[in-house]
Amino acid sequence: MKYSSKIKQCGLSPMRKFHPFAVAAEARGTKIYKLNIGQPDVVTPPQFFDAVKNFEQPVLAYAASPGIPALINAIKKYYDNLDMHFDESEILITAGGSEALSFVMNSILDDGDEILIPEPYYPNYNTMVKVTGGKIVPIPTNPEEGYHYADRAKIEALITPNTRAIMCTNPGNPTGLLLTHEEMEMIVDVAKAHDMFVIGDEAYREFVYGGEPLQSFGEFAETAPDNIIVVDTVSKRFSACGARVGCVISKNKELNGEMMKLAQCRLSVATLDQIASAALYEVGPEYFAAVRDEYKRRRDAVYEELQKIPGIICKCPKGAFYMMASLPVDSADKFNQWLLEEFSDNGETVMFAPAESMYATPGKGKNEIRIAYVLKEEDLRRACQLLAKGIEAYNAK
């Protein structure tokens, strides 16, 4: 049997490939502190479930392909409150941020086209780009500089006639890096100068620490209407990952028309999920303030514990709920598997996401990890202490 050469270039998620080893460890009675997947443990606002309970239509019908008006208008109002204004026709509802990104990639990339993405990056970008025949051109970074990449000379040196877009996850997954407004403005200026798209993957927009204002590439949509694409989702913002509701926002009418072909092909996003997600936008600012405070405490706890481990390189991130660290081990991949198969301290161990597959540059990230600080503070401190004990034992074997 023959299979697509494009799908053969894709790999499995590094966050999930250690799942069988974790299952086996738990079957042996080992408790695992799981820092590998960005699944928030913050309670989903009750408005979501109340909307489902109050659904009384006699038929659960298809929704319209662009999305239901209640959700589109709720998102429009959210951006209006941030002083970013979009028409209903400029908001396309998708099955999570992942489908939104896939729609974008399939609409702008052809065989041989290139997209600039700072590395390390969310590894599922690999699949989203490779199935189009496109290619990720990495913007190099390093842990010593906190994975900073917003350098105009560095970016423009990578642009070729095949470059179609630059994608920025802001705040960053996996790095937690937060762009400044001036850096965002520079990236948009580069895109305009080279006739490129800027794709802002903004799933973590609300998670910023230190008093920084909420930012979005949508701020530049009026001055660069053909260039700006914003991807958004309810998954992280409202701790509603299972709802699978996101959106693409753009003032580029031609792009929106191309993406509509894909939206109609998949018919519609789940009706109930959209109704419930629309209700989430009724949540007040006190919800976000409380969630930000919680994640800041967790970030500070993880960073404090990591600084106690000899040989670790780690800068304190300003956003999202991830932290990257370079470990004093030969291979984060081998180390993670060893932690699950051979290591235990009082019946407990820890797991994380190895970072090598978050890089496009061969050989980079081999000893780096991503930590998702989505556990309670005391559990995060214990997880980091297990990490320290594990490093010491692994290097001594």
XYZ file of C-alpha atoms in Angstrom:
397
model
C 0.000 0.000 0.000
C 1.223 3.519 -0.801
C 0.921 6.425 1.608
C 1.352 10.162 1.209
C 4.970 11.262 1.085
C 3.900 14.403 2.959
C 2.411 12.527 5.913
C 5.485 10.288 6.027
C 7.566 13.406 6.768
C 5.512 14.061 9.898
C 6.224 12.668 13.353
C 4.324 12.008 16.555
C 3.864 14.633 19.250
C 6.845 14.696 21.651
C 4.467 15.657 24.448
C 2.507 12.431 24.010
C 5.008 9.827 22.801
C 6.082 8.929 26.353
C 2.503 8.114 27.339
C 3.013 4.291 27.173
C 6.011 4.532 29.510
C 3.982 6.662 31.917
C 1.133 4.129 31.871
C 3.586 1.339 32.663
C 5.143 3.325 35.520
C 1.744 4.068 37.028
C 0.815 0.389 36.728
C 3.870 -0.342 38.912
C 2.473 2.071 41.489
C 4.714 5.051 40.712
C 3.218 8.511 41.073
C 4.183 10.787 38.183
C 4.275 14.562 38.295
C 3.312 15.356 34.695
C 4.875 18.535 33.351
C 4.680 17.423 29.719
C 1.296 18.627 28.429
C -0.193 22.118 28.688
C -3.545 20.990 30.079
C -4.636 23.638 32.597
C -6.037 22.412 35.904
C -7.862 25.709 36.495
C -11.611 25.118 36.760
C -13.561 25.851 33.564
C -16.005 28.723 34.208
C -19.521 27.420 35.030
C -21.046 29.551 32.268
C -19.851 26.914 29.782
C -21.742 24.060 31.412
C -24.790 26.179 32.193
C -25.163 26.995 28.497
C -25.128 23.285 27.638
C -27.698 22.467 30.332
C -29.987 25.244 29.095
C -29.902 24.105 25.457
C -33.493 23.267 24.551
C -33.671 23.082 20.764
C -35.440 19.902 19.591
C -32.825 19.158 16.916
C -29.042 19.426 17.259
C -28.478 20.824 13.782
C -25.429 21.763 11.768
C -24.056 25.177 12.581
C -23.201 27.552 9.738
C -19.715 26.938 8.339
C -18.362 30.363 9.441
C -19.669 29.802 12.975
C -22.766 30.716 14.964
C -23.569 34.452 15.253
C -23.602 34.376 19.071
C -19.993 33.212 19.229
C -18.763 35.456 16.430
C -20.341 38.491 18.107
C -18.911 37.500 21.501
C -15.407 37.366 20.010
C -16.002 40.643 18.175
C -16.998 42.297 21.474
C -13.905 40.851 23.217
C -11.658 42.515 20.624
C -13.706 45.727 20.688
C -12.891 45.933 24.395
C -9.200 45.674 23.483
C -9.703 48.523 20.961
C -9.323 46.190 17.981
C -12.295 46.226 15.658
C -13.321 43.503 13.225
C -16.439 42.858 11.180
C -18.322 39.600 11.672
C -17.155 38.515 8.205
C -13.530 38.806 9.371
C -13.942 36.168 12.107
C -14.023 32.483 11.141
C -14.835 29.913 13.845
C -12.702 26.758 13.800
C -12.373 23.476 15.686
C -9.762 24.811 18.081
C -6.685 26.860 17.357
C -5.130 23.826 15.661
C -7.724 23.781 12.883
C -7.357 27.541 12.571
C -3.618 27.158 11.981
C -4.179 24.291 9.539
C -6.651 26.407 7.578
C -4.106 29.224 7.381
C -1.239 26.966 6.301
C -3.306 25.224 3.640
C -4.447 28.578 2.289
C -1.064 30.320 2.011
C 1.560 27.591 1.427
C 2.410 25.583 -1.683
C 5.110 22.994 -2.358
C 8.473 24.620 -1.656
C 7.056 27.684 0.109
C 8.721 28.752 3.339
C 7.472 30.074 6.647
C 9.736 31.658 9.267
C 9.167 30.392 12.807
C 11.422 31.068 15.799
C 12.736 27.858 17.305
C 12.030 26.138 19.611
C 8.381 26.073 18.573
C 5.186 24.128 19.206
C 6.083 20.850 17.451
C 2.684 20.326 15.849
C 3.606 23.218 13.558
C 5.775 20.643 11.781
C 2.763 18.592 10.718
C 0.671 21.635 9.851
C 3.370 22.911 7.491
C 4.674 19.636 6.049
C 1.276 18.395 4.869
C 1.064 21.508 2.662
C 4.438 20.774 1.039
C 5.838 23.860 2.727
C 8.977 24.180 4.808
C 9.722 25.713 8.199
C 12.765 27.997 8.154
C 13.785 28.402 11.789
C 14.784 31.698 13.341
C 17.606 30.532 15.653
C 17.632 31.310 19.364
C 19.466 30.047 22.443
C 18.623 29.510 26.131
C 21.386 31.865 27.281
C 19.486 34.786 25.679
C 16.084 33.614 26.860
C 15.181 32.517 23.294
C 14.975 36.107 22.043
C 14.463 36.304 18.265
C 12.974 39.716 17.468
C 16.021 41.033 15.610
C 15.325 42.627 12.240
C 18.699 41.734 10.704
C 18.401 38.137 11.882
C 14.894 37.803 10.425
C 15.564 39.536 7.101
C 18.682 37.412 6.509
C 16.387 34.363 6.300
C 13.883 35.785 3.811
C 13.983 34.334 0.292
C 11.683 34.622 -2.744
C 9.857 31.568 -1.335
C 9.088 33.119 2.066
C 5.352 33.548 2.559
C 4.945 34.281 6.273
C 6.435 34.664 9.707
C 4.628 33.019 12.613
C 4.904 34.259 16.183
C 3.413 32.506 19.193
C 2.985 35.382 21.608
C 3.384 34.720 24.482
C 5.485 31.788 23.392
C 4.914 28.069 23.551
C 7.306 26.486 24.543
C 9.487 29.397 25.702
C 7.111 31.761 27.504
C 8.820 34.621 25.631
C 6.751 37.808 25.428
C 7.337 40.248 22.582
C 7.347 43.963 23.287
C 5.053 46.256 21.314
C 8.079 47.683 19.514
C 9.227 44.196 18.519
C 5.775 43.354 17.184
C 5.744 46.611 15.213
C 9.130 45.726 13.707
C 7.928 42.265 12.650
C 4.858 43.760 10.977
C 7.044 46.319 9.197
C 9.289 43.519 7.890
C 6.230 41.611 6.665
C 4.871 44.634 4.830
C 8.254 45.374 3.264
C 8.569 41.803 1.948
C 4.893 41.151 1.106
C 4.521 38.441 3.760
C 1.852 37.369 6.218
C 2.294 37.709 9.974
C 0.526 34.884 11.799
C -0.040 35.651 15.464
C -0.771 32.451 17.380
C -2.226 34.058 20.489
C -3.655 31.176 22.503
C -1.886 32.463 25.640
C -2.592 36.186 25.262
C -4.209 36.570 28.695
C -1.280 34.921 30.499
C 1.241 37.713 30.998
C 3.040 38.452 34.255
C 4.554 41.634 35.566
C 1.892 44.165 34.663
C 2.451 44.101 30.888
C -0.668 45.079 28.894
C -2.464 42.512 26.767
C -1.116 42.607 23.224
C -2.194 41.254 19.865
C -1.023 41.455 16.283
C -4.634 42.456 15.692
C -3.540 45.951 16.784
C -1.857 46.280 13.370
C -4.770 44.989 11.284
C -5.903 48.493 10.299
C -2.478 49.524 8.984
C -1.565 46.128 7.510
C -4.956 44.589 6.636
C -3.608 42.193 4.005
C -0.731 40.935 6.152
C -2.172 40.252 9.605
C -3.659 36.904 10.630
C -4.633 36.287 14.262
C -5.336 32.794 15.603
C -7.262 32.569 18.852
C -8.925 29.886 20.985
C -10.962 29.330 24.140
C -8.773 26.340 25.097
C -6.220 27.957 27.396
C -7.865 31.293 28.116
C -10.936 29.680 29.682
C -9.409 26.297 30.567
C -11.708 24.686 28.011
C -9.307 22.601 25.921
C -11.924 19.910 25.352
C -14.348 22.328 23.726
C -12.201 22.522 20.565
C -13.310 26.015 19.606
C -11.006 28.607 18.088
C -11.009 31.193 15.327
C -9.027 32.900 12.582
C -9.290 36.683 12.366
C -8.136 38.661 9.341
C -9.147 41.655 7.276
C -7.719 40.005 4.157
C -10.883 39.249 2.172
C -9.160 36.985 -0.336
C -7.614 34.873 2.425
C -10.955 34.626 4.194
C -12.560 33.433 0.981
C -9.933 30.715 0.516
C -10.283 29.508 4.113
C -14.059 29.348 3.700
C -13.566 26.534 1.183
C -11.951 24.482 3.947
C -14.593 25.499 6.484
C -17.356 24.350 4.175
C -15.493 21.118 3.420
C -15.515 20.185 7.120
C -19.121 21.456 7.309
C -19.152 23.078 10.751
C -17.755 23.274 14.250
C -19.787 21.422 16.907
C -22.929 23.440 17.632
C -23.094 22.863 21.394
C -19.423 23.659 21.864
C -19.938 26.975 20.089
C -22.997 27.875 22.165
C -21.160 27.076 25.378
C -18.007 28.889 24.254
C -20.010 32.030 23.488
C -21.111 32.019 27.128
C -17.475 31.921 28.253
C -16.982 35.433 26.904
C -19.397 36.652 29.596
C -16.708 35.895 32.195
C -15.520 39.091 33.878
C -11.984 40.470 34.258
C -11.771 39.166 37.829
C -11.549 35.632 36.420
C -8.462 36.468 34.362
C -6.873 38.403 37.213
C -7.219 35.405 39.538
C -5.888 32.978 36.931
C -2.908 35.228 36.155
C -2.063 35.476 39.837
C -2.207 31.701 40.190
C 0.054 31.036 37.214
C 2.498 33.730 38.304
C 2.876 32.015 41.677
C 3.488 28.734 39.914
C 6.003 30.261 37.512
C 7.894 31.842 40.383
C 7.927 28.548 42.314
C 9.291 26.571 39.351
C 11.908 29.181 38.524
C 13.034 29.352 42.157
C 13.429 25.570 42.359
C 15.232 25.305 39.008
C 17.790 27.886 40.093
C 18.856 25.502 42.844
C 19.879 22.787 40.343
C 23.565 22.942 39.307
C 24.182 23.220 35.568
C 20.683 24.251 34.488
C 20.292 27.228 32.124
C 16.888 28.880 32.428
C 15.561 32.421 32.045
C 12.347 33.514 33.741
C 9.551 33.746 31.139
C 7.083 36.629 31.039
C 4.068 34.827 29.625
C 2.122 31.631 28.847
C 2.541 28.764 31.344
C 5.682 27.134 29.989
C 9.339 27.332 30.857
C 12.309 26.063 28.859
C 15.456 24.788 30.523
C 18.766 23.382 29.332
C 19.733 20.411 31.520
C 23.205 19.035 32.339
C 22.389 15.655 30.705
C 23.453 14.052 27.418
C 19.910 13.619 26.097
C 16.621 14.918 27.501
C 14.824 12.208 25.522
C 16.831 9.370 27.105
C 16.659 11.046 30.505
C 12.855 11.344 30.358
C 12.480 7.668 29.488
C 14.919 6.709 32.261
C 12.894 8.729 34.777
C 9.799 6.732 33.835
C 11.417 3.310 33.611
C 14.158 3.270 36.246
C 13.950 6.226 38.618
C 11.803 6.598 41.718
C 12.109 8.608 44.909
C 9.684 7.439 47.584
C 7.509 5.985 44.849
C 7.443 9.189 42.780
C 8.969 10.471 39.540
C 8.527 13.300 37.052
C 8.096 13.693 33.283
C 8.438 16.635 30.913
C 8.510 17.354 27.175
C 11.968 16.910 25.578
C 12.679 19.832 23.258
C 14.710 18.350 20.395
C 11.644 17.923 18.178
C 10.717 21.554 18.860
C 13.680 22.567 16.704
C 14.053 22.438 12.924
C 17.841 22.747 13.163
C 19.368 19.238 13.448
C 21.141 18.593 16.738
C 19.657 21.561 18.598
C 17.634 21.205 21.785
C 18.969 17.752 22.589
C 19.376 18.510 26.290
C 16.538 21.039 26.610
C 13.075 20.502 28.056
C 9.748 22.269 28.246
C 8.014 22.403 31.603
C 4.281 23.114 31.710
C 3.542 24.595 35.114
C -0.055 23.421 35.226
C 0.055 21.709 38.638
C -0.502 23.126 42.100
C 2.459 25.019 43.556
C 3.417 22.342 46.068
C 3.333 19.686 43.351
C 5.498 21.816 41.085
C 8.095 22.255 43.811
C 8.161 18.508 44.427
C 8.412 17.859 40.669
C 11.450 20.149 40.398
C 13.054 18.474 43.399
C 12.520 15.100 41.704
C 14.095 16.555 38.578
C 17.162 17.567 40.594
C 17.443 14.126 42.231
C 16.931 12.474 38.844
C 19.691 14.496 37.165
C 22.117 13.606 39.936
C 21.265 9.886 39.784
C 21.245 9.768 35.966
C 24.667 11.357 35.642
C 26.084 9.083 38.350
C 25.033 5.809 36.703
